[in-house]
CSV table of C-alpha atoms in Angstrom, one decimal:
chain,number,residue,atom,x,y,z
I,21,MET,CA,-0.3,-79.1,98.5
I,22,ALA,CA,2.4,-81.4,99.8
I,23,VAL,CA,4.3,-81.2,96.5
I,24,ALA,CA,4.1,-77.4,96.5
I,25,THR,CA,5.3,-77.2,100.1
I,26,VAL,CA,8.3,-79.5,99.4
I,27,ALA,CA,9.1,-77.4,96.3
I,28,ALA,CA,8.9,-74.2,98.3
I,29,LEU,CA,11.2,-75.6,101.0
I,30,LEU,CA,13.7,-76.8,98.4
I,31,ALA,CA,13.6,-73.4,96.8
I,32,ALA,CA,14.2,-71.7,100.1
I,33,LEU,CA,17.0,-74.1,101.0
I,34,GLY,CA,18.6,-73.5,97.6
I,35,GLY,CA,18.5,-69.8,98.0
I,36,ALA,CA,20.1,-70.0,101.4
I,37,LEU,CA,22.8,-72.4,100.1
I,38,TRP,CA,23.5,-70.1,97.2
I,39,LEU,CA,24.0,-67.1,99.4
I,40,ALA,CA,26.3,-69.0,101.7
I,41,ALA,CA,28.2,-70.4,98.7
I,42,ARG,CA,28.7,-67.0,97.2
I,43,ARG,CA,30.1,-65.7,100.5
I,44,PHE,CA,32.6,-68.5,101.0
I,45,VAL,CA,33.4,-69.5,97.4
I,46,GLY,CA,32.5,-66.8,94.9
I,47,SER,CA,34.1,-64.0,96.9
I,48,SER,CA,37.4,-65.8,97.0
I,49,VAL,CA,37.6,-66.2,93.2
I,50,ARG,CA,39.9,-63.8,91.4
I,51,ARG,CA,38.7,-63.1,87.9
I,52,LEU,CA,41.5,-62.3,85.5
I,53,HIS,CA,39.9,-61.8,82.1
I,54,GLY,CA,38.7,-58.3,82.6
I,55,GLY,CA,39.3,-55.4,80.2
I,56,GLY,CA,42.8,-54.7,81.6
I,57,ASP,CA,43.9,-58.2,80.5
I,58,ALA,CA,43.0,-57.8,76.8
I,59,GLY,CA,46.0,-58.5,74.7
I,60,LEU,CA,48.1,-59.8,77.6
I,61,MET,CA,48.8,-63.1,75.8
I,62,ARG,CA,49.0,-61.8,72.3
I,63,GLY,CA,51.8,-63.5,70.4
I,64,LYS,CA,52.0,-66.4,72.8
I,65,THR,CA,51.1,-70.0,72.1
I,66,VAL,CA,49.4,-72.1,74.8
I,67,LEU,CA,48.8,-75.8,74.8
I,68,ILE,CA,46.0,-77.1,77.0
I,69,THR,CA,45.3,-80.8,77.4
I,70,GLY,CA,41.7,-81.7,77.9
I,71,ALA,CA,40.5,-78.3,76.6
I,72,ASN,CA,37.2,-79.4,75.2
I,73,SER,CA,35.2,-79.3,78.5
I,74,GLY,CA,35.3,-78.2,82.1
I,75,LEU,CA,38.3,-76.4,83.5
I,76,GLY,CA,40.3,-76.8,80.2
I,77,ARG,CA,37.6,-75.2,78.1
I,78,ALA,CA,37.1,-72.3,80.6
I,79,THR,CA,40.9,-71.8,80.6
I,80,ALA,CA,41.0,-71.8,76.8
I,81,ALA,CA,38.2,-69.2,76.6
I,82,ALA,CA,39.9,-66.8,79.0
I,83,LEU,CA,43.3,-67.1,77.3
I,84,LEU,CA,41.7,-66.6,73.9
I,85,ARG,CA,40.2,-63.4,75.1
I,86,MET,CA,43.7,-62.3,76.1
I,87,GLY,CA,44.9,-62.9,72.5
I,88,ALA,CA,46.7,-66.2,72.9
I,89,ARG,CA,47.0,-68.8,70.2
I,90,VAL,CA,45.5,-71.8,72.0
I,91,ILE,CA,46.1,-75.4,71.0
I,92,MET,CA,43.5,-77.8,72.3
I,93,GLY,CA,45.1,-81.2,72.8
I,94,CYS,CA,42.1,-83.6,73.1
I,95,ARG,CA,41.4,-87.3,72.9
I,96,ASP,CA,38.1,-87.0,71.1
I,97,ARG,CA,38.7,-84.8,68.0
I,98,ALA,CA,35.0,-84.6,67.1
I,99,ARG,CA,34.1,-83.2,70.6
I,100,ALA,CA,37.1,-80.9,70.5
I,101,GLU,CA,36.1,-79.5,67.1
I,102,ALA,CA,32.5,-78.9,68.4
I,103,ALA,CA,33.8,-77.2,71.5
I,104,ALA,CA,36.2,-75.1,69.4
I,105,GLY,CA,33.3,-74.0,67.1
I,106,GLU,CA,31.3,-72.9,70.2
I,107,LEU,CA,34.2,-71.0,71.6
I,108,ARG,CA,34.8,-69.2,68.3
I,109,ARG,CA,31.1,-68.3,68.1
I,110,ASP,CA,31.1,-67.0,71.7
I,111,LEU,CA,34.2,-64.9,71.0
I,112,ARG,CA,32.7,-63.4,67.9
I,113,GLY,CA,29.3,-62.7,69.5
I,114,ASP,CA,30.1,-61.7,73.0
I,115,GLY,CA,30.4,-58.1,74.0
I,116,ASP,CA,32.6,-59.2,77.0
I,117,PRO,CA,34.8,-56.3,78.0
I,118,GLY,CA,37.6,-58.9,78.3
I,119,SER,CA,37.7,-59.2,74.5
I,120,ASP,CA,40.4,-57.3,72.8
I,121,PRO,CA,39.0,-53.9,71.8
I,122,ASP,CA,40.8,-54.2,68.5
I,123,GLY,CA,39.1,-57.5,67.8
I,124,GLY,CA,42.3,-59.3,68.5
I,125,ALA,CA,41.0,-62.4,70.2
I,126,GLY,CA,43.4,-65.3,69.7
I,127,GLU,CA,43.5,-68.2,67.4
I,128,LEU,CA,42.2,-71.7,68.3
I,129,VAL,CA,43.8,-74.9,67.0
I,130,VAL,CA,42.6,-78.5,67.6
I,131,LYS,CA,45.0,-81.4,67.7
I,132,GLU,CA,44.3,-85.0,68.7
I,133,LEU,CA,46.1,-86.2,71.9
I,134,ASP,CA,45.2,-89.4,73.8
I,135,LEU,CA,47.2,-89.4,77.1
I,136,ALA,CA,46.3,-93.0,77.6
I,137,SER,CA,48.5,-93.9,74.7
I,138,LEU,CA,52.3,-93.2,74.6
I,139,ARG,CA,52.1,-93.7,70.9
I,140,SER,CA,49.6,-90.9,70.6
I,141,VAL,CA,51.6,-88.6,72.9
I,142,ARG,CA,54.8,-89.2,70.8
I,143,ALA,CA,52.9,-88.6,67.5
I,144,PHE,CA,51.4,-85.4,68.9
I,145,CYS,CA,54.7,-84.1,70.0
I,146,ARG,CA,56.3,-84.9,66.6
I,147,GLU,CA,53.6,-82.8,65.0
I,148,MET,CA,54.0,-80.0,67.5
I,149,LEU,CA,57.8,-79.8,66.9
I,150,GLN,CA,57.3,-79.8,63.1
I,151,GLU,CA,54.5,-77.2,63.0
I,152,GLU,CA,55.0,-74.9,66.0
I,153,ALA,CA,57.8,-72.4,66.1
I,154,ARG,CA,57.2,-71.7,69.8
I,155,LEU,CA,55.4,-72.9,72.9
I,156,ASP,CA,55.0,-70.3,75.7
I,157,VAL,CA,52.7,-72.1,78.1
I,158,LEU,CA,51.9,-75.8,78.6
I,159,ILE,CA,48.9,-76.5,80.8
I,160,ASN,CA,48.7,-80.1,81.9
I,161,ASN,CA,45.0,-80.1,82.6
I,162,ALA,CA,43.4,-83.3,81.4
I,163,GLY,CA,42.6,-86.0,83.9
I,164,VAL,CA,40.7,-89.2,84.8
I,165,PHE,CA,38.8,-89.3,88.1
I,166,GLN,CA,38.0,-92.4,90.1
I,167,CYS,CA,37.3,-94.7,87.2
I,168,PRO,CA,36.8,-98.5,87.5
I,169,TYR,CA,40.0,-100.5,87.3
I,170,MET,CA,41.3,-100.4,83.7
I,171,LYS,CA,44.6,-100.0,81.9
I,172,THR,CA,46.0,-97.7,79.3
I,173,GLU,CA,47.1,-98.9,75.9
I,174,ASP,CA,50.6,-99.4,77.4
I,175,GLY,CA,49.4,-101.4,80.4
I,176,PHE,CA,49.4,-98.7,83.1
I,177,GLU,CA,46.6,-98.3,85.6
I,178,MET,CA,44.4,-95.7,83.9
I,179,GLN,CA,44.5,-92.8,86.5
I,180,PHE,CA,48.3,-93.0,87.1
I,181,GLY,CA,48.8,-93.6,83.4
I,182,VAL,CA,46.8,-90.6,82.2
I,183,ASN,CA,47.1,-88.1,85.0
I,184,HIS,CA,50.9,-88.6,85.6
I,185,LEU,CA,52.7,-90.7,83.0
I,186,GLY,CA,51.0,-89.3,79.9
I,187,HIS,CA,51.7,-85.7,81.0
I,188,PHE,CA,55.2,-86.7,82.1
I,189,LEU,CA,56.1,-87.9,78.6
I,190,LEU,CA,54.3,-85.0,76.9
I,191,THR,CA,56.2,-82.4,79.0
I,192,ASN,CA,59.6,-84.0,78.6
I,193,LEU,CA,59.2,-84.3,74.8
I,194,LEU,CA,58.2,-80.6,74.6
I,195,LEU,CA,60.9,-79.2,76.9
I,196,GLY,CA,63.2,-78.3,74.1
I,197,LEU,CA,60.5,-76.1,72.5
I,198,LEU,CA,59.6,-74.6,75.8
I,199,LYS,CA,63.2,-73.7,76.5
I,200,SER,CA,63.7,-72.2,73.1
I,201,SER,CA,60.6,-70.0,73.7
I,202,ALA,CA,61.7,-68.9,77.2
I,203,PRO,CA,60.6,-67.2,79.3
I,204,SER,CA,57.9,-69.9,79.3
I,205,ARG,CA,55.6,-71.6,81.8
I,206,ILE,CA,54.3,-75.1,82.6
I,207,VAL,CA,51.1,-75.3,84.7
I,208,VAL,CA,50.1,-78.6,86.3
I,209,VAL,CA,46.5,-79.2,87.6
I,210,SER,CA,46.5,-81.4,90.7
I,211,SER,CA,44.0,-81.7,93.5
I,212,LYS,CA,43.8,-81.2,97.3
I,213,LEU,CA,43.1,-84.9,97.4
I,214,TYR,CA,46.8,-85.6,97.0
I,215,LYS,CA,47.0,-85.7,100.8
I,216,TYR,CA,45.2,-89.1,100.8
I,217,GLY,CA,47.7,-90.7,98.4
I,218,ASP,CA,51.2,-92.2,98.6
I,219,ILE,CA,53.6,-93.5,96.0
I,220,ASN,CA,53.9,-97.3,96.4
I,221,PHE,CA,56.8,-98.1,94.1
I,222,GLU,CA,56.1,-101.8,94.5
I,223,ASP,CA,52.6,-101.5,93.0
I,224,LEU,CA,52.3,-98.4,90.8
I,225,ASN,CA,49.9,-100.2,88.5
I,226,SER,CA,47.7,-101.2,91.4
I,227,GLU,CA,47.7,-104.9,90.3
I,228,GLN,CA,48.0,-106.1,93.9
I,229,SER,CA,45.0,-104.0,95.1
I,230,TYR,CA,42.9,-101.2,93.6
I,231,ASN,CA,40.9,-98.5,95.3
I,232,LYS,CA,39.7,-95.9,92.8
I,233,SER,CA,39.8,-93.0,95.3
I,234,PHE,CA,43.2,-93.8,96.6
I,235,CYS,CA,44.6,-94.2,93.1
I,236,TYR,CA,43.3,-90.8,92.0
I,237,SER,CA,45.0,-89.3,95.1
I,238,ARG,CA,48.2,-91.1,94.2
I,239,SER,CA,48.2,-89.7,90.7
I,240,LYS,CA,47.6,-86.2,92.0
I,241,LEU,CA,50.4,-86.6,94.5
I,242,ALA,CA,52.6,-87.7,91.6
I,243,ASN,CA,51.7,-84.4,89.8
I,244,ILE,CA,53.1,-82.4,92.7
I,245,LEU,CA,56.2,-84.5,93.1
I,246,PHE,CA,56.8,-84.2,89.3
I,247,THR,CA,56.4,-80.5,89.4
I,248,ARG,CA,58.8,-80.0,92.2
I,249,GLU,CA,61.5,-82.2,90.6
I,250,LEU,CA,61.0,-80.6,87.2
I,251,ALA,CA,61.4,-77.2,88.8
I,252,ARG,CA,64.7,-78.3,90.3
I,253,ARG,CA,65.9,-79.5,86.9
I,254,LEU,CA,64.8,-76.4,85.1
I,255,GLU,CA,66.6,-73.9,87.3
I,256,GLY,CA,68.4,-71.3,85.2
I,257,THR,CA,66.5,-72.1,82.0
I,258,LYS,CA,63.8,-69.4,82.4
I,259,VAL,CA,61.1,-72.1,82.1
I,260,THR,CA,59.0,-72.2,85.2
I,261,VAL,CA,56.6,-74.9,86.5
I,262,ASN,CA,53.9,-74.6,89.1
I,263,VAL,CA,51.1,-76.8,90.3
I,264,LEU,CA,47.6,-76.0,91.5
I,265,HIS,CA,44.4,-77.3,93.0
I,266,PRO,CA,41.3,-75.8,91.4
I,267,GLY,CA,38.9,-76.6,94.3
I,268,ILE,CA,35.7,-78.6,94.0
I,269,VAL,CA,34.3,-77.8,90.5
I,270,ARG,CA,31.1,-78.8,88.7
I,271,THR,CA,32.5,-80.6,85.7
I,272,ASN,CA,32.0,-84.0,83.9
I,273,LEU,CA,35.2,-85.3,85.6
I,274,GLY,CA,33.0,-87.2,88.1
I,275,ARG,CA,31.2,-89.2,85.4
I,276,HIS,CA,32.4,-92.5,87.0
I,277,ILE,CA,30.9,-91.6,90.4
I,278,HIS,CA,27.6,-93.4,91.0
I,279,ILE,CA,25.1,-91.3,93.1
I,280,PRO,CA,21.9,-93.1,94.2
I,281,LEU,CA,18.8,-91.8,92.4
I,282,LEU,CA,17.1,-90.7,95.6
I,283,VAL,CA,20.1,-88.7,96.7
I,284,LYS,CA,20.7,-87.0,93.3
I,285,PRO,CA,18.3,-84.0,93.9
I,286,LEU,CA,20.1,-83.1,97.1
I,287,PHE,CA,23.5,-83.7,95.6
I,288,ASN,CA,22.7,-81.5,92.6
I,289,LEU,CA,21.4,-78.7,95.0
I,290,VAL,CA,24.5,-78.9,97.1
I,291,SER,CA,26.9,-79.0,94.1
I,292,TRP,CA,25.1,-76.0,92.5
I,293,ALA,CA,25.4,-74.0,95.7
I,294,PHE,CA,28.9,-75.0,97.0
I,295,PHE,CA,30.9,-76.2,94.1
I,296,LYS,CA,32.8,-73.8,91.8
I,297,THR,CA,31.7,-73.3,88.2
I,298,PRO,CA,34.3,-74.2,85.6
I,299,VAL,CA,35.0,-70.5,85.1
I,300,GLU,CA,35.7,-70.1,88.8
I,301,GLY,CA,37.8,-73.2,89.0
I,302,ALA,CA,39.9,-72.2,86.1
I,303,GLN,CA,41.1,-68.9,87.6
I,304,THR,CA,44.3,-70.3,89.2
I,305,SER,CA,45.3,-72.0,85.9
I,306,ILE,CA,44.7,-68.7,84.1
I,307,TYR,CA,46.6,-66.8,86.7
I,308,LEU,CA,49.7,-69.1,86.5
I,309,ALA,CA,49.6,-69.1,82.7
I,310,SER,CA,49.4,-65.3,82.3
I,311,SER,CA,49.9,-63.2,85.3
I,312,PRO,CA,53.1,-61.0,85.5
I,313,GLU,CA,52.9,-61.5,89.3
I,314,VAL,CA,54.3,-65.1,89.0
I,315,GLU,CA,57.0,-64.3,86.5
I,316,GLY,CA,60.0,-66.3,87.5
I,317,VAL,CA,58.1,-68.2,90.3
I,318,SER,CA,58.7,-72.0,90.1
I,319,GLY,CA,58.1,-75.2,92.0
I,320,LYS,CA,55.2,-73.8,94.0
I,321,TYR,CA,51.7,-75.0,94.9
I,322,PHE,CA,48.7,-72.6,94.4
I,323,GLY,CA,45.0,-72.4,95.2
I,324,ASP,CA,42.7,-69.5,94.6
I,325,CYS,CA,45.5,-67.6,92.8
I,326,LYS,CA,47.8,-67.6,95.8
I,327,GLU,CA,50.6,-69.8,97.1
I,328,GLU,CA,49.7,-72.5,99.6
I,329,GLU,CA,51.7,-74.9,101.8
I,330,LEU,CA,52.1,-78.5,101.0
I,331,LEU,CA,52.1,-81.4,103.4
I,332,PRO,CA,55.4,-83.2,104.0
I,333,ILE,CA,54.3,-86.2,101.9
I,334,ALA,CA,54.4,-83.9,98.8
I,335,MET,CA,57.8,-82.4,99.7
I,336,ASP,CA,60.0,-85.5,99.9
I,337,GLU,CA,62.8,-84.9,97.4
I,338,SER,CA,64.1,-88.5,97.5
I,339,VAL,CA,60.6,-89.8,96.5
I,340,ALA,CA,60.3,-87.1,93.8
I,341,ARG,CA,63.6,-88.1,92.3
I,342,LYS,CA,62.9,-91.8,92.4
I,343,LEU,CA,59.4,-91.3,90.9
I,344,TRP,CA,61.1,-89.3,88.1
I,345,ASP,CA,63.6,-92.0,87.4
I,346,ILE,CA,61.0,-94.8,87.3
I,347,SER,CA,58.6,-92.7,85.2
I,348,GLU,CA,61.4,-92.2,82.6
I,349,VAL,CA,61.7,-96.0,82.3
I,350,MET,CA,58.0,-96.6,82.2
I,351,VAL,CA,57.4,-94.2,79.3
I,352,GLY,CA,60.5,-95.3,77.5
I,353,ILE,CA,62.6,-92.1,77.7
I,354,VAL,CA,65.5,-94.2,79.1
I,355,GLN,CA,65.9,-98.0,78.9
């Protein structure tokens, strides 16, 4: 009887949480892959990093339905191929009104890209430049979240190395292709947690001290500063760049977070009720990649498909320029 009572209470609590979550989260989500968007991205090539799961996969699925040619840049090729196979089956078998009525769902391509290796990033970009005639949208989506202290192949603290430096090099090496494909777009996935970070130029590799939460926030702040400086440098090129926060999303990004066994049931219930699904969390990425409403908009910060204000820490132009200069040296663009 006690077990049944607890189960009933949990079910009631879950129902109440779900209703509250749909009111405050679900209602704010703008869905963009409805029937009116079929074919919107036909003829366009989109590169998404980390597209085999979570936000990246949901973004890929939506843009495929719009007719885009989507390149999945992923570290684990086997997982990426498996995800691509599932996406293709879903597109063939779903009667989603967002699918092109003429059967014109886009093409899906898998390429290996390890953002923790500058060598891999360079090899990937050489392949892109040799094989791709155009690149209309680059979505810097992949990320590492609050991992234990470790370093990339090139000796950078992992979160800063992957979340910022890997994407910094990738974007710079593909800028020529983006410019020749203009009007084109760059979309950078950051986080609201940027507000808890700062850029300590004396210890970017966190060798003097390491706090996994702070270092994640630092890398997300770097994403925003990079976006704003890149937007300044791209003025007049018809290549736009914007940054976003997706909200709190249920993905495998939190795999390094340890939750005590006794707390897990409550955490799972709360996350199910209040966290966004990957499809919901991907909407702002999809919006910035495809919507005519943001044509020509650049250097802005978005959440829930609308522009939001940044804190002063993310608007310091001198810090943004210094970070850019140091990042160029770190990734070997300049000596």
